[in-house]
Amino acid sequence: MDFLIAAIITIVGISTPILLAGLGELVVEKSGVLNLGVEGMMLVGAIAGFAATVLTGNPWLGVIGAAVAGALAASLFGFLVLTLNSNQVATGLALTIFGTGLSSLIGLSFVGRIVPQFGSVFPPELARDPILKVIFGYSPVVYFALVMVFVVGWFLKSTRAGLILRAVGENDLSAHSIGYSVIGVRYAAVAFGGAMAGIGGAYFSMVITPMWAERMTAGRGWIALALVVFAGWRSGRLLVGAIFFGVLMWMELNAKAGGLAFLSFAQYIPSQFWAAMPYLMTVVVLTLISMRDRVGLNAPACLGKPFVPAT
Amino acid sequence: MRIKLEKRREPSKLMQVVTPIASVLLTMLVGVVVFDLLGIDGQRAVIDIFVTPLIASYKWQDVAVKAAPLIIIALGLSIGNRANVWNIGAEGQYIIGALCAAGVGLAAGAAGGPIIIVTMILAGIVGGSAWASVPAALKTRFGVNEILSSLMLTYVALQVLSYLVGGPWKDPNGRNFPATAPLQPDQTLPILFSGTTVHLGVAIAVVLPFLFWLLMSRSVFGYQVRVVGSAPNAARHGGFDGNQTVWLAMLIGGGMAGLAGALEFAGALKAINLGFPSGYGFTAIIVSFLGRLHPIGCLIAGIVLAVTYVGGQVAQTTVHIPNATAGIFQAMMLFFILASDIFVRYRVRFMPSAKAAVQPAAGE
């Protein structure tokens, strides 16, 4: 039982940053933009959130700082691909390289600093209870991420703004011709994606390992990208996928530490297998959905294509 | 006054040459300002990163050895990028190429000589192509996006490497350090200039761009790639098969990345450990763009990026900035080159009044 509780708490924790970044990227991709800079934006958010919390002493301001920094980094990407029509794939990679370097540089003066922690959201007795802490024992960021799953799903499905955003991603020329600002919508989506990735990154430096280390997001930005594809661009499935990926990451952690002895076959499977699974599964799922129904593939039709209005 | 963009009928040749140079210079300029703002001696940092490796002759061999894999990988990627085939998994193909070369080296035991070395290099090319053939097959068969699949496979390749060097291929005499046993001396690539680390791979990296130039400018294949990339519909009418282009672009891209991995292993490192993946596969994407997807451009851009790597290490000791700072400069160069693309594709006109701007862009 203790083992199960510990497992659930770990899995929820490691799923949260990829869920946050994945939700942001989902909205970005729904608007027709492919931003491969998630890892870079997460790292920028990680150091910004950490720095803002250390300097102000308030973790809430840290999260806001991470969101703003992530959105700013994303806006740099947005300016290049939306205003200057630069190549999205290359610009996204540039953003990741940039974010990695910038966060290392800014992070230099924060190595070894201690970051103030969030108080608990619920009455502390609930979070201390050995069983109830599975529900009440998380950082506020975790609950925020869960709420955002529904907010993003509701926004895309049921609001007028969400409809416009999807229209822009499916057929930018039509959306443009009936008077919507394709570039404006995409800027907003890209900035939102950056803010979410920033908060996801801050979850690493403020909650998971409350300290700053270079490249501490350790490739989770790429997993978030994989997650969006895995989920077939649907927010509900994104939550399921995030937990599934979380389980795989937990398997990896435990295989490394030799903690999977309860699975008789686990001793024959190297930890690298579990580490590779999220990526392999993504390729497999991507192939399956492409095989089953090429047209029904939920990928936005304009994904990654620059918007060039007819003159 | 307002600014108006007119699409050029053909990309500007002049701008294709001017913009990369301007990007590098702008990066240096912005670097000075930004670093000064961060309280670091910006001028010193920029000089150390961009100039010191060029004027300090003992750094030349480092630049040459670092430039070789970047140039070789970028050559392969440029072909894909020209045909709008996005292989961003070169890092994984590079790793698998090196592992295949290492597999041959380990299997050969104590045997050495040219045959073993050639087999290792061929194994690297085959391994890299094989890894790239997965995204190619998925793309042509099922329409799976090659950007995502090639990227995902890079992370799988990292785990394959981690597994092999930490398990079956771990050096039994390596004090439990996860790395392969070092290559036998006569399995390593010959050194070109005695007393340096400049190996045969550097010569290959100098010769290959000229071969690629011939391939791209003189062969039907080069023509096909350019047509498929710039005018897919015309290419279909002309009978060029898009799937065939995807296959060739991916196989050449993967093969070059695999070759680079094999050369890096047999020439520079001589053993594979967890630190082998160096990001060359990703940096080569910058090289490919900075070189304007031109083989000779890749040669020059590869040297520029190699200078920043070596310079980054210099700056690390002189102005105490982290190694990753070189990445900021590399990213800035890529930002500028991508942003300046607009000058290649469009003519920028400054219109004195709104009235003039309404006139159609006739007689371009």
XYZ file of C-alpha atoms in Angstrom:
675
model
C 0.000 0.000 0.000
C 2.744 2.454 0.965
C 4.496 1.472 -2.232
C 1.397 2.195 -4.284
C 0.851 5.579 -2.641
C 4.462 6.549 -3.182
C 4.202 5.415 -6.788
C 1.049 7.436 -7.466
C 2.520 10.570 -5.918
C 5.718 10.230 -7.955
C 3.845 9.545 -11.183
C 1.553 12.555 -10.727
C 4.600 14.701 -10.019
C 6.612 13.683 -13.067
C 3.566 13.853 -15.328
C 2.749 17.439 -14.404
C 5.446 19.353 -16.319
C 4.881 17.417 -19.545
C 1.128 17.874 -19.115
C 1.542 21.642 -18.744
C 3.924 22.002 -21.660
C 1.832 19.580 -23.721
C -1.371 21.579 -23.140
C 0.401 24.729 -24.269
C 1.830 23.053 -27.365
C -1.572 21.538 -28.136
C -3.087 25.019 -28.403
C -0.119 26.234 -30.467
C -0.407 23.337 -32.900
C -4.181 23.687 -33.100
C -3.562 27.211 -34.404
C -1.390 25.716 -37.148
C 2.042 26.475 -35.715
C 4.673 23.868 -34.845
C 6.966 25.158 -32.109
C 9.796 22.713 -31.483
C 11.263 25.079 -28.899
C 9.361 23.583 -25.938
C 12.506 22.322 -24.229
C 14.084 25.772 -24.517
C 10.993 27.538 -23.193
C 10.802 25.104 -20.272
C 14.413 25.849 -19.341
C 13.813 29.596 -19.567
C 10.757 29.126 -17.352
C 12.732 26.961 -14.929
C 15.385 29.591 -14.301
C 12.953 32.538 -14.409
C 10.612 30.886 -11.931
C 13.489 29.978 -9.678
C 15.060 33.429 -9.873
C 11.768 35.256 -9.318
C 10.957 33.091 -6.293
C 14.393 33.517 -4.755
C 14.396 37.277 -5.321
C 10.828 37.946 -4.144
C 10.470 35.132 -1.638
C 7.061 34.341 -3.104
C 6.569 31.152 -5.147
C 3.375 32.507 -6.703
C 5.338 35.398 -8.162
C 7.841 32.762 -9.304
C 5.187 30.941 -11.296
C 4.023 34.212 -12.829
C 7.633 35.067 -13.674
C 8.077 31.671 -15.316
C 4.927 32.144 -17.373
C 5.971 35.621 -18.486
C 9.492 34.474 -19.363
C 8.160 31.488 -21.299
C 5.727 33.728 -23.169
C 8.518 36.193 -23.991
C 10.729 33.413 -25.346
C 7.778 32.160 -27.384
C 7.148 35.666 -28.706
C 10.666 35.771 -30.070
C 9.810 32.589 -31.957
C 6.470 34.114 -32.953
C 8.093 37.237 -34.355
C 10.369 35.155 -36.548
C 7.875 32.652 -37.868
C 4.736 34.796 -37.941
C 5.998 38.245 -38.862
C 9.085 37.277 -40.842
C 7.727 33.944 -42.124
C 10.878 32.071 -41.175
C 11.028 28.288 -41.190
C 9.182 26.920 -38.144
C 11.233 23.777 -37.682
C 14.580 25.557 -37.720
C 13.342 28.480 -35.627
C 11.951 26.138 -32.986
C 15.269 24.324 -32.739
C 17.040 27.675 -32.487
C 14.749 28.570 -29.595
C 15.712 25.387 -27.761
C 19.434 26.018 -28.247
C 18.924 29.640 -27.200
C 16.893 28.772 -24.115
C 19.410 26.154 -23.023
C 22.294 28.619 -23.277
C 20.457 31.553 -21.771
C 19.182 29.580 -18.790
C 22.692 28.260 -18.079
C 24.097 31.763 -18.198
C 21.438 33.341 -15.966
C 21.468 30.318 -13.705
C 25.155 30.766 -12.845
C 24.415 33.181 -10.008
C 21.616 30.989 -8.663
C 23.503 27.734 -8.228
C 23.251 26.587 -4.627
C 20.466 29.020 -3.703
C 17.450 27.758 -1.777
C 13.966 28.417 -3.044
C 10.973 29.125 -0.774
C 8.243 26.484 -1.089
C 4.513 26.718 -1.679
C 2.302 26.219 1.340
C -0.208 23.401 1.007
C -3.438 24.158 -0.818
C -5.622 22.124 1.489
C -5.590 21.968 5.294
C -2.217 20.405 6.213
C -3.906 17.537 8.121
C -5.384 16.240 4.873
C -2.046 16.329 3.097
C -0.373 14.502 5.979
C -2.838 11.643 6.093
C -1.060 8.618 4.608
C -3.886 7.825 2.195
C -5.567 11.175 1.596
C -2.281 12.699 0.508
C -2.747 10.865 -2.785
C -5.473 13.444 -3.401
C -4.473 16.447 -1.319
C -0.709 16.255 -1.054
C 0.472 18.028 -4.191
C 1.887 21.387 -5.123
C -0.674 23.965 -6.307
C 0.912 23.696 -9.769
C -0.423 20.129 -10.078
C -4.007 21.245 -9.471
C -3.502 24.129 -11.854
C -2.395 21.676 -14.552
C -5.460 19.495 -13.985
C -7.797 22.474 -14.145
C -6.099 23.593 -17.342
C -6.874 20.231 -18.998
C -10.550 21.079 -18.732
C -10.088 24.756 -19.496
C -8.170 24.015 -22.698
C -10.625 21.296 -23.750
C -13.622 23.548 -23.072
C -11.967 26.518 -24.766
C -11.187 24.620 -27.946
C -14.481 22.800 -28.145
C -17.083 25.178 -26.808
C -15.997 28.762 -27.173
C -16.133 31.066 -30.141
C -12.492 32.018 -29.690
C -11.561 28.335 -29.676
C -13.506 27.774 -32.863
C -11.669 30.656 -34.537
C -8.343 29.260 -33.347
C -9.121 25.864 -34.829
C -10.332 27.455 -38.060
C -7.039 29.290 -38.334
C -5.174 26.023 -37.869
C -7.305 24.067 -40.309
C -7.606 26.580 -43.113
C -5.763 29.825 -42.645
C -6.735 31.292 -45.995
C -10.471 30.834 -45.381
C -10.173 32.198 -41.861
C -8.326 35.181 -43.269
C -10.880 35.755 -45.996
C -13.773 35.923 -43.531
C -11.897 38.543 -41.594
C -10.059 36.806 -38.761
C -6.522 37.823 -37.976
C -4.549 34.654 -38.623
C -1.313 36.171 -37.392
C -2.960 37.668 -34.296
C -4.566 34.371 -33.291
C -1.291 32.510 -33.818
C 0.671 35.055 -31.774
C -1.750 34.583 -28.888
C -1.553 30.789 -29.157
C 2.248 30.807 -29.323
C 2.498 33.095 -26.279
C 0.089 30.876 -24.335
C 2.154 27.822 -25.273
C 5.277 29.566 -24.021
C 3.633 30.513 -20.726
C 2.503 26.936 -20.122
C 5.927 25.513 -21.010
C 7.476 28.111 -18.697
C 5.312 26.991 -15.766
C 6.100 23.368 -16.620
C 9.792 24.173 -16.476
C 9.413 26.052 -13.208
C 7.843 22.948 -11.699
C 11.250 21.273 -12.064
C 13.288 24.005 -10.367
C 10.699 24.922 -7.727
C 8.994 21.651 -6.799
C 10.599 18.437 -8.144
C 14.192 19.301 -7.226
C 13.988 22.707 -5.554
C 17.297 24.009 -6.890
C 18.816 25.159 -10.146
C 20.918 22.873 -12.348
C 21.867 23.327 -15.999
C 19.617 21.490 -18.453
C 17.514 20.256 -15.542
C 14.407 19.621 -17.665
C 16.371 16.716 -19.165
C 14.539 16.414 -22.467
C 11.026 16.618 -21.036
C 10.191 19.304 -23.602
C 10.641 16.722 -26.340
C 8.430 14.300 -24.435
C 5.782 17.029 -24.270
C 5.961 17.327 -28.047
C 5.633 13.576 -28.353
C 2.699 13.681 -25.943
C 0.718 16.071 -28.152
C 1.092 13.733 -31.119
C 0.410 10.711 -28.929
C -2.817 12.329 -27.741
C -3.967 12.958 -31.287
C -4.313 16.682 -30.555
C -7.078 16.117 -27.967
C -6.833 17.578 -24.468
C -8.591 14.732 -22.655
C -6.323 12.162 -24.209
C -3.402 14.410 -23.352
C -4.126 13.848 -19.664
C -4.296 10.083 -20.144
C -1.107 10.208 -22.212
C 0.709 12.307 -19.615
C -0.109 9.759 -16.905
C 0.910 6.916 -19.208
C 4.230 8.636 -19.955
C 4.551 9.341 -16.237
C 4.206 5.618 -15.516
C 6.918 4.855 -18.095
C 9.241 7.475 -16.566
C 8.546 6.036 -13.133
C 9.375 2.554 -14.441
C 12.674 3.933 -15.708
C 13.495 5.534 -12.350
C 12.676 2.328 -10.527
C 14.437 0.030 -12.964
C 17.572 2.098 -12.407
C 17.235 1.821 -8.648
C 16.354 -1.874 -8.829
C 12.919 -1.182 -7.361
C 10.897 -3.227 -9.810
C 11.677 -6.563 -8.163
C 7.950 -7.188 -7.752
C 7.706 -7.605 -11.510
C 9.360 -10.925 -12.170
C 10.216 -10.031 -15.773
C 11.581 -6.579 -14.918
C 15.040 -7.804 -14.066
C 15.562 -8.817 -17.672
C 14.524 -5.440 -19.053
C 17.117 -2.679 -18.908
C 16.067 0.754 -17.641
C 16.923 2.215 -21.048
C 14.030 0.278 -22.488
C 11.582 2.154 -20.265
C 13.327 5.436 -21.049
C 12.935 4.827 -24.779
C 9.285 3.761 -24.490
C 7.604 7.214 -24.583
C 9.359 7.953 -27.858
C 8.797 4.526 -29.371
C 5.147 4.552 -28.323
C 4.721 7.953 -29.920
C 6.071 6.692 -33.236
C 3.862 3.617 -33.019
C 0.727 5.584 -32.149
C 1.477 8.158 -34.823
C 1.745 5.337 -37.339
C -1.426 3.629 -36.133
C -3.563 6.738 -36.380
C -2.095 7.490 -39.782
C -2.841 3.934 -40.926
C -6.349 3.722 -39.592
C -7.676 6.839 -41.143
C -5.464 9.268 -42.964
C -8.208 11.888 -43.276
C -9.466 11.500 -39.742
C -6.023 12.202 -38.354
C -6.666 15.036 -36.020
C -3.535 16.995 -36.902
C -4.372 20.561 -37.903
C -4.140 20.845 -41.674
C -1.981 23.961 -41.633
C 0.465 22.634 -39.017
C 3.934 24.007 -39.666
C 3.022 25.842 -42.845
C 3.673 29.565 -43.116
C 0.682 31.810 -43.701
C 0.952 33.580 -47.045
C -2.241 35.472 -47.872
C -2.989 35.750 -51.560
C -2.348 39.242 -52.882
C 6.337 56.305 -45.257
C 5.538 52.631 -45.205
C 7.409 49.486 -45.959
C 6.250 47.165 -48.666
C 7.445 43.674 -49.524
C 7.530 42.523 -53.095
C 8.064 38.879 -53.780
C 11.087 38.244 -55.932
C 10.657 35.922 -58.885
C 13.861 34.202 -57.942
C 15.717 34.233 -54.635
C 18.359 36.939 -54.624
C 21.819 35.449 -55.189
C 23.485 38.486 -53.667
C 21.364 38.321 -50.518
C 22.054 34.602 -50.177
C 25.714 35.462 -49.746
C 25.366 38.750 -47.872
C 22.855 37.630 -45.231
C 24.928 34.827 -43.646
C 27.899 37.157 -43.274
C 25.663 39.883 -41.876
C 24.127 37.344 -39.471
C 27.495 36.430 -38.015
C 28.517 40.090 -37.665
C 25.164 41.042 -36.102
C 25.466 38.157 -33.668
C 28.849 39.442 -32.553
C 27.510 42.981 -32.178
C 24.390 41.991 -30.252
C 26.538 39.630 -28.187
C 28.726 42.488 -26.981
C 25.686 44.544 -25.946
C 23.785 41.735 -24.264
C 26.777 40.432 -22.364
C 27.684 43.909 -21.159
C 24.125 44.256 -19.893
C 24.512 40.969 -18.016
C 27.622 42.357 -16.347
C 30.064 40.250 -18.365
C 32.891 41.774 -20.419
C 31.043 41.430 -23.716
C 33.860 42.524 -25.981
C 36.220 40.033 -24.430
C 33.646 37.234 -24.615
C 32.868 37.859 -28.279
C 36.528 38.102 -29.237
C 37.308 34.897 -27.367
C 34.426 33.030 -28.964
C 34.745 34.255 -32.551
C 38.343 35.382 -33.027
C 40.733 33.702 -30.594
C 40.346 30.204 -32.127
C 41.311 31.692 -35.503
C 44.371 33.657 -34.422
C 45.739 31.099 -31.971
C 47.364 28.558 -34.297
C 47.296 25.817 -31.646
C 43.484 26.019 -31.725
C 43.269 25.330 -35.457
C 43.388 21.591 -35.055
C 40.521 21.734 -32.561
C 38.482 23.791 -35.011
C 39.242 21.358 -37.852
C 38.297 18.293 -35.820
C 35.055 19.905 -34.602
C 34.137 21.259 -38.044
C 34.436 17.879 -39.782
C 31.298 16.197 -38.382
C 29.292 19.422 -38.616
C 30.139 19.831 -42.309
C 29.478 16.199 -43.173
C 26.110 16.054 -41.402
C 25.043 19.455 -42.776
C 25.768 18.340 -46.351
C 23.302 15.494 -46.019
C 20.680 17.610 -44.262
C 20.891 20.334 -46.904
C 19.652 17.915 -49.538
C 16.614 17.076 -47.438
C 15.937 20.687 -46.545
C 16.053 21.653 -50.219
C 13.449 19.014 -51.017
C 11.307 19.999 -48.001
C 12.101 16.726 -46.265
C 12.769 17.548 -42.631
C 15.182 15.133 -41.067
C 15.824 16.560 -37.636
C 16.965 13.224 -36.250
C 20.524 13.467 -37.536
C 21.771 13.310 -33.958
C 20.279 9.837 -33.606
C 21.635 8.695 -36.968
C 25.047 10.013 -35.934
C 24.899 7.975 -32.728
C 23.766 4.796 -34.481
C 26.482 5.270 -37.134
C 29.124 5.467 -34.439
C 27.681 2.430 -32.669
C 27.736 0.380 -35.880
C 31.367 1.364 -36.457
C 32.128 0.433 -32.855
C 30.374 -2.892 -33.313
C 32.649 -3.718 -36.218
C 35.694 -2.570 -34.260
C 34.754 -4.690 -31.249
C 33.963 -7.712 -33.429
C 37.308 -7.395 -35.186
C 39.072 -7.859 -31.869
C 42.780 -7.309 -32.305
C 42.610 -7.320 -36.115
C 43.303 -3.978 -37.714
C 44.343 -2.451 -40.987
C 42.635 -0.621 -43.819
C 39.988 -3.303 -44.399
C 38.728 -3.054 -40.848
C 38.728 0.745 -40.946
C 36.868 0.846 -44.265
C 34.353 -1.691 -42.957
C 33.817 0.426 -39.850
C 33.151 3.519 -41.946
C 30.769 1.636 -44.247
C 28.982 0.204 -41.219
C 28.552 3.758 -39.944
C 27.008 4.908 -43.220
C 24.718 1.882 -43.389
C 23.701 2.263 -39.747
C 22.857 5.944 -40.116
C 20.863 5.287 -43.290
C 19.040 2.400 -41.673
C 18.020 4.587 -38.722
C 16.820 7.269 -41.153
C 14.974 4.713 -43.257
C 12.391 4.264 -40.493
C 11.022 7.829 -40.776
C 11.339 7.533 -44.571
C 9.288 4.329 -44.659
C 6.668 5.696 -42.264
C 6.419 8.918 -44.253
C 6.102 7.315 -47.677
C 3.935 4.389 -46.572
C 1.624 5.953 -43.980
C 2.154 9.698 -44.267
C 3.722 9.954 -40.810
C 5.336 13.341 -40.201
C 9.098 12.826 -40.540
C 9.949 15.763 -38.274
C 8.386 14.071 -35.281
C 9.361 10.484 -36.067
C 13.022 11.274 -36.800
C 13.200 13.372 -33.636
C 11.627 10.657 -31.475
C 14.093 8.105 -32.857
C 16.968 10.299 -31.724
C 15.896 9.738 -28.153
C 15.585 6.023 -28.785
C 19.139 6.049 -30.202
C 20.377 7.726 -27.024
C 18.932 4.874 -24.990
C 20.428 2.248 -27.311
C 23.806 3.884 -26.749
C 23.283 4.061 -23.005
C 22.304 0.404 -22.939
C 25.237 -0.831 -25.034
C 27.991 1.123 -23.303
C 26.552 0.395 -19.874
C 25.914 -3.288 -20.593
C 27.041 -5.641 -23.350
C 29.781 -3.378 -24.705
C 31.097 -2.065 -21.399
C 34.868 -2.187 -21.185
C 35.663 -4.928 -18.636
C 38.887 -3.096 -17.792
C 37.161 0.261 -17.502
C 36.794 0.440 -13.709
C 33.006 0.127 -14.083
C 32.819 3.324 -16.148
C 30.121 3.008 -18.854
C 32.239 3.167 -22.021
C 33.411 0.834 -24.754
C 36.976 -0.438 -24.718
C 39.263 1.964 -26.609
C 39.949 1.071 -30.239
C 43.079 -0.836 -31.151
C 45.642 1.680 -32.457
C 45.561 0.205 -35.971
C 41.758 0.445 -36.078
C 41.839 4.214 -35.723
C 41.811 6.657 -38.610
C 45.233 7.827 -39.774
C 46.417 11.206 -38.542
C 47.023 13.661 -41.381
C 49.709 15.779 -39.757
C 51.869 14.078 -37.182
C 51.809 15.692 -33.792
C 48.224 16.919 -34.239
C 44.772 15.418 -33.728
C 43.747 16.151 -37.332
C 42.544 12.802 -38.677
C 41.454 11.522 -42.077
C 37.854 12.561 -41.372
C 38.889 16.201 -41.716
C 40.139 15.550 -45.250
C 36.865 13.799 -46.050
C 34.965 16.818 -44.751
C 36.966 19.090 -47.053
C 36.535 16.936 -50.166
C 32.869 15.959 -49.758
C 31.397 19.465 -50.222
C 32.909 19.638 -53.686
C 31.484 16.208 -54.584
C 28.080 17.306 -53.310
C 28.362 20.489 -55.320
C 28.869 18.416 -58.476
C 26.014 16.116 -57.502
C 23.606 18.980 -56.890
C 24.515 21.110 -59.896
C 25.278 18.495 -62.549
C 23.100 15.463 -61.887
C 19.459 14.693 -62.575
C 19.159 13.885 -58.891
C 20.239 17.393 -57.906
C 17.730 18.848 -60.342
C 15.008 16.577 -59.010
C 15.671 17.651 -55.418
C 15.530 21.315 -56.346
C 12.318 20.935 -58.332
C 10.562 18.809 -55.717
C 11.495 21.348 -53.054
C 10.637 24.537 -54.887
C 7.690 23.435 -57.025
C 6.134 20.176 -55.842
C 3.253 20.357 -58.324
C 5.504 20.947 -61.287
C 7.669 18.073 -60.085
C 4.689 15.734 -60.113
C 3.784 16.781 -63.635
C 7.405 16.360 -64.644
C 7.260 12.767 -63.445
C 9.463 13.165 -60.390
C 8.295 10.867 -57.663
C 7.914 12.618 -54.307
C 8.301 9.379 -52.374
C 11.539 8.591 -54.144
C 12.874 12.007 -53.178
C 11.878 11.472 -49.559
C 13.716 8.164 -49.545
C 16.862 9.534 -51.148
C 16.931 12.636 -48.965
C 16.493 10.611 -45.786
C 18.987 7.915 -46.776
C 21.639 10.441 -47.788
C 20.987 12.541 -44.673
C 21.172 9.488 -42.437
C 24.171 8.083 -44.274
C 26.125 11.306 -43.889
C 25.218 11.550 -40.209
C 26.269 7.919 -39.765
C 29.518 8.600 -41.599
C 30.194 11.556 -39.323
C 29.521 9.382 -36.290
C 31.864 6.645 -37.518
C 34.624 9.159 -38.286
C 34.212 10.891 -34.942
C 34.492 7.537 -33.212
C 37.370 6.094 -35.241
C 39.189 9.386 -35.681
C 38.689 11.610 -32.677
C 37.317 9.765 -29.645
C 38.313 6.102 -30.208
C 35.817 4.941 -27.598
C 32.134 5.592 -27.009
C 30.843 6.709 -23.635
C 27.665 8.405 -22.451
C 29.117 11.774 -23.433
C 29.420 10.791 -27.098
C 26.212 12.511 -28.233
C 27.430 16.064 -28.573
C 24.534 17.762 -30.310
C 26.410 17.850 -33.634
C 23.272 16.528 -35.330
C 21.279 19.517 -34.105
C 24.034 22.082 -34.645
C 24.418 20.788 -38.205
C 20.920 22.101 -38.867
C 22.279 25.584 -38.079
C 25.258 24.889 -40.335
C 22.966 23.852 -43.149
C 20.921 27.057 -42.922
C 23.887 29.363 -42.330
C 25.467 27.753 -45.391
C 22.273 28.514 -47.315
C 21.836 24.805 -48.113
C 24.809 25.064 -50.468
C 27.644 22.493 -50.173
C 30.409 25.086 -50.147
C 28.300 27.221 -47.815
C 28.128 24.231 -45.451
C 31.917 23.957 -45.528
C 32.346 27.589 -44.485
C 29.456 27.582 -42.009
C 30.772 24.375 -40.438
C 34.057 26.111 -39.733
C 32.255 29.146 -38.254
C 30.225 26.968 -35.894
C 33.300 24.947 -34.955
C 35.044 28.215 -34.081
C 32.224 29.102 -31.684
C 32.508 25.701 -29.999
C 36.246 26.057 -29.497
C 35.830 29.734 -28.607
C 33.182 28.837 -26.069
C 35.750 26.714 -24.260
C 38.239 29.593 -24.401
C 35.675 32.014 -22.959
C 34.867 29.514 -20.258
C 38.358 29.908 -18.826
C 38.927 33.605 -19.620
C 35.620 35.292 -18.721
C 34.148 32.382 -16.733
C 30.936 31.952 -18.652
C 29.393 28.508 -18.943
C 30.113 26.388 -22.002
C 26.466 26.666 -22.998
C 27.030 30.347 -23.759
C 28.377 29.325 -27.156
C 24.889 27.948 -27.723
C 23.411 31.430 -27.247
C 25.636 32.715 -30.029
C 24.861 29.743 -32.259
C 21.139 30.263 -31.738
C 21.458 33.997 -32.417
C 23.210 33.273 -35.699
C 20.371 30.961 -36.671
C 17.749 33.522 -35.619
C 19.398 36.180 -37.746
C 19.867 33.961 -40.771
C 16.252 32.796 -40.634
C 14.997 36.339 -40.127
C 17.081 37.627 -43.019
C 15.529 35.037 -45.314
C 12.933 37.686 -45.978
C 15.526 39.741 -47.865
C 16.332 36.745 -50.043
C 12.743 36.094 -51.010
C 11.370 39.621 -50.985
C 12.427 43.018 -52.188
C 11.903 45.610 -49.472
C 10.550 48.907 -50.787
C 10.108 52.070 -48.799
C 6.967 53.734 -50.027
C 6.714 57.499 -49.579
C 2.905 57.589 -49.429
C -0.038 55.251 -49.134
C -1.077 56.096 -52.684
C 2.075 54.697 -54.193
C 1.740 51.541 -52.159
C -1.529 50.645 -53.832
C 0.088 50.434 -57.253
C 0.617 46.868 -58.405
C 4.160 45.633 -58.448
C 4.403 45.537 -62.204
C 7.546 45.137 -64.207
C 9.567 43.470 -61.503
